[in-house]
Amino acid sequence: MAALIAWVAFVGGAWILGYQTYHWLQSAVWQGISVVQALHLVMPGNEWLARPTSWLGVHEALRWLPASGVLLAISFIAMLVAAADEPDRQRLQGGGA
């Protein structure tokens, strides 16, 4: 499961970074995409993303953090978890030896 999360997060982060790079190459203006902006695309009707009334600090942090960086960091952490799980999976499949 961690490997799947790693791949999905990597592809999402790479896609966002590729889109930003493509836009920059065309216009010479970097278009930043925050976590809040990316979540707006995934959850367009979410009231908290549009007009937060609570957890304002969390919203501000997510508005500041770049979506591509967060997804690539999640991908890296999930790959570490998947790599750490691999010896246990091999041990269990090999009969516990």
CSV table of C-alpha atoms in Angstrom, one decimal:
chain,number,residue,atom,x,y,z
A,1,MET,CA,0.0,0.0,0.0
A,2,ALA,CA,2.8,2.4,0.8
A,3,ALA,CA,4.3,1.8,-2.6
A,4,LEU,CA,1.0,2.7,-4.3
A,5,ILE,CA,0.8,5.9,-2.2
A,6,ALA,CA,4.4,6.7,-3.2
A,7,TRP,CA,3.7,6.3,-6.9
A,8,VAL,CA,0.4,8.3,-6.9
A,9,ALA,CA,2.0,11.1,-4.9
A,10,PHE,CA,5.1,11.1,-7.1
A,11,VAL,CA,3.0,11.2,-10.3
A,12,GLY,CA,0.8,14.0,-8.9
A,13,GLY,CA,3.8,16.1,-7.7
A,14,ALA,CA,5.7,15.5,-11.0
A,15,TRP,CA,2.6,16.5,-13.0
A,16,ILE,CA,2.1,19.7,-11.1
A,17,LEU,CA,5.8,20.6,-11.4
A,18,GLY,CA,5.7,19.8,-15.1
A,19,TYR,CA,2.6,22.0,-15.6
A,20,GLN,CA,4.3,24.8,-13.7
A,21,THR,CA,7.5,24.4,-15.8
A,22,TYR,CA,5.6,24.4,-19.0
A,23,HIS,CA,3.7,27.6,-18.0
A,24,TRP,CA,7.0,29.2,-17.0
A,25,LEU,CA,8.7,28.3,-20.3
A,26,GLN,CA,5.9,29.9,-22.2
A,27,SER,CA,5.4,33.0,-20.2
A,28,ALA,CA,8.6,33.4,-18.0
A,29,VAL,CA,6.2,33.8,-15.0
A,30,TRP,CA,6.2,31.0,-12.4
A,31,GLN,CA,2.7,30.0,-11.5
A,32,GLY,CA,2.8,28.8,-7.9
A,33,ILE,CA,0.2,26.1,-7.0
A,34,SER,CA,-0.4,25.8,-3.3
A,35,VAL,CA,-1.9,22.8,-1.5
A,36,VAL,CA,-5.2,24.7,-1.1
A,37,GLN,CA,-5.3,25.5,-4.8
A,38,ALA,CA,-4.7,21.8,-5.7
A,39,LEU,CA,-7.3,20.6,-3.2
A,40,HIS,CA,-9.8,23.0,-4.8
A,41,LEU,CA,-9.4,21.1,-8.0
A,42,VAL,CA,-9.9,17.7,-6.2
A,43,MET,CA,-12.7,18.9,-3.9
A,44,PRO,CA,-14.4,21.9,-5.6
A,45,GLY,CA,-17.3,22.3,-3.3
A,46,ASN,CA,-15.4,22.2,0.0
A,47,GLU,CA,-16.5,25.2,2.1
A,48,TRP,CA,-13.4,25.2,4.4
A,49,LEU,CA,-11.0,25.5,1.4
A,50,ALA,CA,-12.9,28.5,0.0
A,51,ARG,CA,-13.8,30.3,3.3
A,52,PRO,CA,-12.3,28.9,6.4
A,53,THR,CA,-13.9,29.8,9.7
A,54,SER,CA,-11.8,27.5,11.9
A,55,TRP,CA,-8.3,26.0,11.8
A,56,LEU,CA,-7.1,29.2,10.2
A,57,GLY,CA,-3.4,28.5,10.9
A,58,VAL,CA,-3.7,25.1,9.1
A,59,HIS,CA,-5.4,26.8,6.2
A,60,GLU,CA,-2.7,29.5,6.0
A,61,ALA,CA,0.1,26.9,6.1
A,62,LEU,CA,-1.6,24.9,3.3
A,63,ARG,CA,-2.1,28.1,1.3
A,64,TRP,CA,1.6,28.8,1.6
A,65,LEU,CA,3.0,25.3,1.0
A,66,PRO,CA,3.6,24.3,-2.7
A,67,ALA,CA,1.5,21.3,-3.7
A,68,SER,CA,4.3,19.7,-5.8
A,69,GLY,CA,6.8,19.8,-2.9
A,70,VAL,CA,4.3,18.3,-0.5
A,71,LEU,CA,3.4,15.5,-2.9
A,72,LEU,CA,7.0,14.7,-3.6
A,73,ALA,CA,7.8,14.7,0.1
A,74,ILE,CA,4.9,12.3,0.7
A,75,SER,CA,6.2,10.2,-2.1
A,76,PHE,CA,9.6,10.0,-0.6
A,77,ILE,CA,8.3,9.1,2.9
A,78,ALA,CA,6.0,6.5,1.5
A,79,MET,CA,8.9,5.0,-0.5
A,80,LEU,CA,10.9,4.8,2.8
A,81,VAL,CA,8.0,3.0,4.5
A,82,ALA,CA,7.6,0.6,1.6
A,83,ALA,CA,11.3,-0.2,1.6
A,84,ALA,CA,11.2,-0.8,5.4
A,85,ASP,CA,8.3,-3.1,5.0
A,86,GLU,CA,9.9,-5.2,2.3
A,87,PRO,CA,12.2,-7.3,4.5
A,88,ASP,CA,9.3,-8.1,6.8
A,89,ARG,CA,7.2,-9.1,3.8
A,90,GLN,CA,10.0,-11.3,2.5
A,91,ARG,CA,10.4,-12.9,5.9
A,92,LEU,CA,6.7,-13.7,6.2
A,93,GLN,CA,6.5,-15.1,2.7
A,94,GLY,CA,9.6,-17.2,3.2
A,95,GLY,CA,8.2,-19.1,6.1
A,96,GLY,CA,9.6,-17.0,8.9
A,97,ALA,CA,13.3,-17.9,8.4
